mmCIF file of C-alpha atoms in Angstrom:
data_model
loop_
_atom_site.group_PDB
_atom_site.id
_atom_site.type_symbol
_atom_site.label_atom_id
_atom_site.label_comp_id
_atom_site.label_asym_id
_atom_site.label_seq_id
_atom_site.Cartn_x
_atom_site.Cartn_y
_atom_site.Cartn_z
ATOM 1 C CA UNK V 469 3.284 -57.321 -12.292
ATOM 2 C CA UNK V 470 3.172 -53.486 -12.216
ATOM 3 C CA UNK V 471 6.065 -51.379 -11.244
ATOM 4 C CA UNK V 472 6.036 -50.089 -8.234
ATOM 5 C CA UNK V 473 8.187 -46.730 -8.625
ATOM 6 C CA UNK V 474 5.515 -45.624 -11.483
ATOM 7 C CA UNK V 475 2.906 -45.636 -9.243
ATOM 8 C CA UNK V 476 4.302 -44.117 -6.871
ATOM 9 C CA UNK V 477 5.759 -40.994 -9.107
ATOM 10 C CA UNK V 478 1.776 -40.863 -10.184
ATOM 11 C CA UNK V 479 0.343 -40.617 -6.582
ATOM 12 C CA UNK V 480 2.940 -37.871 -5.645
ATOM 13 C CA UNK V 481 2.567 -35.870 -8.795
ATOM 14 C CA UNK V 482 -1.468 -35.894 -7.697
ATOM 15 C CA UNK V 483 -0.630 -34.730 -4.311
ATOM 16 C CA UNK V 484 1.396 -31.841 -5.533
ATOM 17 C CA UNK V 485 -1.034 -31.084 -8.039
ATOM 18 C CA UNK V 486 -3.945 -30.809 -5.154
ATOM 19 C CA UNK V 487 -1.881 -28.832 -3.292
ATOM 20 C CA UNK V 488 -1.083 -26.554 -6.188
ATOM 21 C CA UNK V 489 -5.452 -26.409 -6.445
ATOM 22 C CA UNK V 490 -5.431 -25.344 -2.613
ATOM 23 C CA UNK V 491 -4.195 -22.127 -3.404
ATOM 24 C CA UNK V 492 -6.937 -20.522 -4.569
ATOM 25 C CA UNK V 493 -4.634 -17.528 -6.014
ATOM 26 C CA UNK V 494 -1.748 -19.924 -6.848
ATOM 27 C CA UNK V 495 0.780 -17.368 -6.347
ATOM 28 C CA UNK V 496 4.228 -17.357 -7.464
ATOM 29 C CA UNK V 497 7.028 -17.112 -4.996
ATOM 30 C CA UNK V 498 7.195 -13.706 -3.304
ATOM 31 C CA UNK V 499 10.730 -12.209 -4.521
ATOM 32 C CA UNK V 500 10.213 -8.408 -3.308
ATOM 33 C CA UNK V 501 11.155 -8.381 0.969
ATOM 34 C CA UNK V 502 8.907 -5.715 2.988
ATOM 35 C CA UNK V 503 11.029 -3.058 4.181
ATOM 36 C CA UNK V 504 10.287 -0.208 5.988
ATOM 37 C CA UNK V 505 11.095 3.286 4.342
ATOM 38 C CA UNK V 506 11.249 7.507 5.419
ATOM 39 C CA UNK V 507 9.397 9.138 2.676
ATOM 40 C CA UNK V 508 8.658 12.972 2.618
ATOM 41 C CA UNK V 509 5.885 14.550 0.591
ATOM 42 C CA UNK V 510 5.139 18.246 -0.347
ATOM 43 C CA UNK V 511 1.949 19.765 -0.439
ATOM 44 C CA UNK V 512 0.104 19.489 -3.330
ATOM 45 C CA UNK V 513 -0.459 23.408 -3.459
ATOM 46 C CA UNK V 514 1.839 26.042 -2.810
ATOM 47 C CA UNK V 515 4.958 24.085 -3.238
ATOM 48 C CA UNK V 516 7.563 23.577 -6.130
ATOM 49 C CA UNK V 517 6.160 21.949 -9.003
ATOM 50 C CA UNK V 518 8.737 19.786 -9.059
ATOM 51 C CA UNK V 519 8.269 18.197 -5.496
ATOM 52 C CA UNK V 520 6.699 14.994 -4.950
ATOM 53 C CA UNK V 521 2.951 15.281 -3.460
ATOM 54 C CA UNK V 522 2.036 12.043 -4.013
ATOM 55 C CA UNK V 523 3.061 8.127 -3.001
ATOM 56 C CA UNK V 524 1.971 4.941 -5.121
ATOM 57 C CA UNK V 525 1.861 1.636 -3.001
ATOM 58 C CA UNK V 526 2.325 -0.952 -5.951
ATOM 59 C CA UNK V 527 6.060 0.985 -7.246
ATOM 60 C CA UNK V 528 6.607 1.660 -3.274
ATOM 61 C CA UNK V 529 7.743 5.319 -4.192
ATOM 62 C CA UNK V 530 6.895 9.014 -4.180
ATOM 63 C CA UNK V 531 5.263 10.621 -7.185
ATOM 64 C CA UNK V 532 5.246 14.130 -8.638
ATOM 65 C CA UNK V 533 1.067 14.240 -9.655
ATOM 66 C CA UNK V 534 2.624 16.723 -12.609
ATOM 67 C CA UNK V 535 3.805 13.727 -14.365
ATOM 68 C CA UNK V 536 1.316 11.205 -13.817
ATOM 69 C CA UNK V 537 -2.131 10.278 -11.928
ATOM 70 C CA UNK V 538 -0.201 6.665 -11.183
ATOM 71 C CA UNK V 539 -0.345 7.035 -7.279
ATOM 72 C CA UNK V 540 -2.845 6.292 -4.318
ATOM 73 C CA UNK V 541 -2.893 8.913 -2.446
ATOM 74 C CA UNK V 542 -1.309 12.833 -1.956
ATOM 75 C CA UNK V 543 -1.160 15.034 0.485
ATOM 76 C CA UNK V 544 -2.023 18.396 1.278
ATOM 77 C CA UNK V 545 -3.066 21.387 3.289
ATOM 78 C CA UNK V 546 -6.371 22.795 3.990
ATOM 79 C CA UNK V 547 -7.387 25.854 5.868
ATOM 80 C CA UNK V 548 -11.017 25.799 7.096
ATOM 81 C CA UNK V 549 -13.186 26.448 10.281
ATOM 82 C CA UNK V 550 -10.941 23.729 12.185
ATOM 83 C CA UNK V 551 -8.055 25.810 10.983
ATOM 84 C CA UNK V 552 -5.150 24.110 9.419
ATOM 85 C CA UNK V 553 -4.840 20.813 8.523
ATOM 86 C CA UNK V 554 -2.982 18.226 6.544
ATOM 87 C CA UNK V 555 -4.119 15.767 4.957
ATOM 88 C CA UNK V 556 -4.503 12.342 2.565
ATOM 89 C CA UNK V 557 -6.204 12.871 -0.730
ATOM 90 C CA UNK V 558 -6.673 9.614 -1.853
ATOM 91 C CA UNK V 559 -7.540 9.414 -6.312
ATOM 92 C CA UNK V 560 -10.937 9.626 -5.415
ATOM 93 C CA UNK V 561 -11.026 12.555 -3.459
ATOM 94 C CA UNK V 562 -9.237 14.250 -6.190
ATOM 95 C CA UNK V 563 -12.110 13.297 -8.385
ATOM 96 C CA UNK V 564 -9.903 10.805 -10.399
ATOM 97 C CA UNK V 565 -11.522 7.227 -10.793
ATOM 98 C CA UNK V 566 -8.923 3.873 -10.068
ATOM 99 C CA UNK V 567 -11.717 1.554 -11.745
ATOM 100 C CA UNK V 568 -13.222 -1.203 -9.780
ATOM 101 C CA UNK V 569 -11.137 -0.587 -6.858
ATOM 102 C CA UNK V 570 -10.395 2.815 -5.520
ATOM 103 C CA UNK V 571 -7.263 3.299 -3.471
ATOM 104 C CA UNK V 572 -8.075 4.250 0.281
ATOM 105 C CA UNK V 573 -6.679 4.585 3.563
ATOM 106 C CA UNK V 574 -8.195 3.292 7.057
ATOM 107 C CA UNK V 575 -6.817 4.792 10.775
ATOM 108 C CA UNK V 576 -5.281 2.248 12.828
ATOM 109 C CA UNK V 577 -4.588 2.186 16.665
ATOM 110 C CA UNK V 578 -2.294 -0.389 16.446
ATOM 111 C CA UNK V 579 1.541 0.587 16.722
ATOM 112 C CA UNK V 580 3.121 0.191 13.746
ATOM 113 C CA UNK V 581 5.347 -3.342 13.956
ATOM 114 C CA UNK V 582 2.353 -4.655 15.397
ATOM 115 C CA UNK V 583 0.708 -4.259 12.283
ATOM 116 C CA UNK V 584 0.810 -7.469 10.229
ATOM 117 C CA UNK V 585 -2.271 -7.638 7.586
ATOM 118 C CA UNK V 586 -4.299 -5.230 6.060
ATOM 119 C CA UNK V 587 -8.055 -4.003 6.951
ATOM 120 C CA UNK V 588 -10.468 -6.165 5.163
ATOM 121 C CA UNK V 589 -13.054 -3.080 4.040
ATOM 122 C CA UNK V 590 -13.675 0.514 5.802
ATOM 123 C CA UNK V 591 -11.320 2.261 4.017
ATOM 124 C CA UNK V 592 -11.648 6.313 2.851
ATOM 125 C CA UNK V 593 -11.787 6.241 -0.785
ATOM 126 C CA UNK V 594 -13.311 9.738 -1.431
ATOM 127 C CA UNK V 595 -12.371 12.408 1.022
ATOM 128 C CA UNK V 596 -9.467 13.694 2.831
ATOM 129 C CA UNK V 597 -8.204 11.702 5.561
ATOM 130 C CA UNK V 598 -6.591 14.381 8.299
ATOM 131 C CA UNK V 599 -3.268 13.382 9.682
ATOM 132 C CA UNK V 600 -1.886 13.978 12.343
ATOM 133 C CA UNK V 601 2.142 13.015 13.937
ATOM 134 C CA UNK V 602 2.260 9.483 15.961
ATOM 135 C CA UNK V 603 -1.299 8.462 13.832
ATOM 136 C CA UNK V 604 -0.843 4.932 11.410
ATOM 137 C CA UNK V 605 -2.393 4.220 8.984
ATOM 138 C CA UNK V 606 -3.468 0.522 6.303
ATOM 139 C CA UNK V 607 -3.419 2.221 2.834
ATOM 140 C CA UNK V 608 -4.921 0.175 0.028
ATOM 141 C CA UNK V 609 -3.729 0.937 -3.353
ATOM 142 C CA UNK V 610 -5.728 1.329 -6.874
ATOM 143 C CA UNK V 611 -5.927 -2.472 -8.773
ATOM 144 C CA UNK V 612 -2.324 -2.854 -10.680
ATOM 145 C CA UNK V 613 -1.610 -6.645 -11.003
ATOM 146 C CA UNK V 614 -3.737 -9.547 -11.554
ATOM 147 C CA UNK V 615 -3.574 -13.161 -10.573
ATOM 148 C CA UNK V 616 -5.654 -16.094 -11.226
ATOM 149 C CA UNK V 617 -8.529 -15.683 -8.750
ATOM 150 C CA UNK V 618 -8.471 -11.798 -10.501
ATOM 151 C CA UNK V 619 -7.155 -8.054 -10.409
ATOM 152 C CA UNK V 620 -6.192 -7.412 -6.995
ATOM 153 C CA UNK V 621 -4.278 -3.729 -4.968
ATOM 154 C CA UNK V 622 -1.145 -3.798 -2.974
ATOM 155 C CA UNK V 623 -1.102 -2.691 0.736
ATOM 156 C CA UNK V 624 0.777 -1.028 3.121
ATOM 157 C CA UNK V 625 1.042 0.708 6.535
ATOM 158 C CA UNK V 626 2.441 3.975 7.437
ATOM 159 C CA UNK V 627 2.966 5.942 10.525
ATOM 160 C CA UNK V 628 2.681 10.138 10.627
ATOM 161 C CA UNK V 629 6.790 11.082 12.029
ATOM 162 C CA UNK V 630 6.260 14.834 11.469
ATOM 163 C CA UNK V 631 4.405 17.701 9.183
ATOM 164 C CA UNK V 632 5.240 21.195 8.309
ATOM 165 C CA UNK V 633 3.523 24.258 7.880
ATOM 166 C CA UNK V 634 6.525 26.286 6.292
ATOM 167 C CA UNK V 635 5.223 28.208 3.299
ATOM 168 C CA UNK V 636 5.997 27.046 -0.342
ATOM 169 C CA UNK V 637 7.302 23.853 1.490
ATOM 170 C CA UNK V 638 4.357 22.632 3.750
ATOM 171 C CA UNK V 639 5.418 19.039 4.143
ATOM 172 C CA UNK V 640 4.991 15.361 5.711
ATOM 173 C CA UNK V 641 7.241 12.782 6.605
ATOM 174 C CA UNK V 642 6.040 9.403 7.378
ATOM 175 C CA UNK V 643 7.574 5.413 7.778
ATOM 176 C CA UNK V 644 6.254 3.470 5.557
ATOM 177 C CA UNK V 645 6.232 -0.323 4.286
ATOM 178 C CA UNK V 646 4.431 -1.645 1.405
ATOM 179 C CA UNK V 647 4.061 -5.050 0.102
ATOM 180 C CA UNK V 648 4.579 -4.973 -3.694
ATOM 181 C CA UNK V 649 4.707 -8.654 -4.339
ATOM 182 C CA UNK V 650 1.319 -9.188 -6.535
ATOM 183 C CA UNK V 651 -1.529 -11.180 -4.340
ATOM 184 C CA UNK V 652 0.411 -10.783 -1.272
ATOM 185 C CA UNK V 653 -0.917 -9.190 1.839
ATOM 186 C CA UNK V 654 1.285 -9.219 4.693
ATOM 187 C CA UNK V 655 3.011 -6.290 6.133
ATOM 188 C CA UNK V 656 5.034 -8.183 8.296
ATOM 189 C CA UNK V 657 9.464 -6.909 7.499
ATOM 190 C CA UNK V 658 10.604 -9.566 5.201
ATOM 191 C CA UNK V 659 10.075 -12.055 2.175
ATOM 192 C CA UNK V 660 6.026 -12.371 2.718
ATOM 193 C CA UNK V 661 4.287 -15.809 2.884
ATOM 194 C CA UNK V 662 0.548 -14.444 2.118
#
């Protein structure tokens, strides 16, 4: 006569394993908690060099684009026939490539806690995106992580507080949260679940 207790350890090993197969991605536990941030950026001309112009989703921080091109997006300030405006340059606008996956940056009208997953496609990869105070914003960052279904961005959300025009320090301040757990997509406050 067979043990029973073997079997049993055999079945339950098999259901953890198929539930392990369910996760397409299979994931590892998300350790970084979504937290929303202030973060001010300078224009990219007509400022200090040593001012940050530009934000990377993945590292969650500002970026000075004199260092490195490891960011999504920057911002700036154009003059034209709509007069002045600020604006998102995200890499490709700035005629630098990401690879398979440029980072953009898609409008929302949603108010910002109510924003709990990132746009599926639509973003603006390769032109300025003008800003404006009270407007949100999904941003989509270039591919830095892989996991086992393949190379995949970060994401986060951001809403427009205030901008500045003052010479040598035109500015923008915006909230911001960004998920920098690898795979995961929620932009919910908080240890994410997906």
């Amino acid at each position: 006569m067979r043990p029973i207790v073997p079997c049993f350890l055999l079945l339950a090993a098999a259901a953890l394993a198929g539930a392990a197969c369910s996760d397409p991605n299979q994931l590892s536990p998300a350790t970084d908690a979504n937290a929303v941030d202030t973060v001010t950026l300078y224009a990219l001309r007509g400022t200090p060099l040593d001012s940050a112009s530009a934000f990377s989703i993945p590292a969650n921080q500002t970026v000075r684009t004199t260092i490195t091109s490891a960011f999504d997006f920057a911002y700036d300030v154009e003059s034209g026939a709509a007069g002045v405006q600020h604006v998102f340059l995200p890499l490709a606008a700035l005629g630098l490539s990401a690879g398979s996956t440029n980072p953009g940056l898609i409008a929302t009208e949603q108010a910002f806690d109510q924003i709990t997953e990132p746009a599926g496609s639509g973003y603006t990869t390769d032109s300025a995106v003008v800003i404006a105070p009270g407007e949100r914003y999904i941003a989509r960052s270039r591919v830095t992580c892989s996991t086992v279904a393949g190379t995949v961005p970060a994401y986060a959300k951001l809403e427009i507080l205030s901008v500045s025009d003052a010479p040598g320090f035109a500015s923008v301040t915006f909230r911001v949260l960004a998920n920098t757990n690898c795979g995961y997509r929620s932009l919910a406050p908080g240890i994410p679940k997906e």
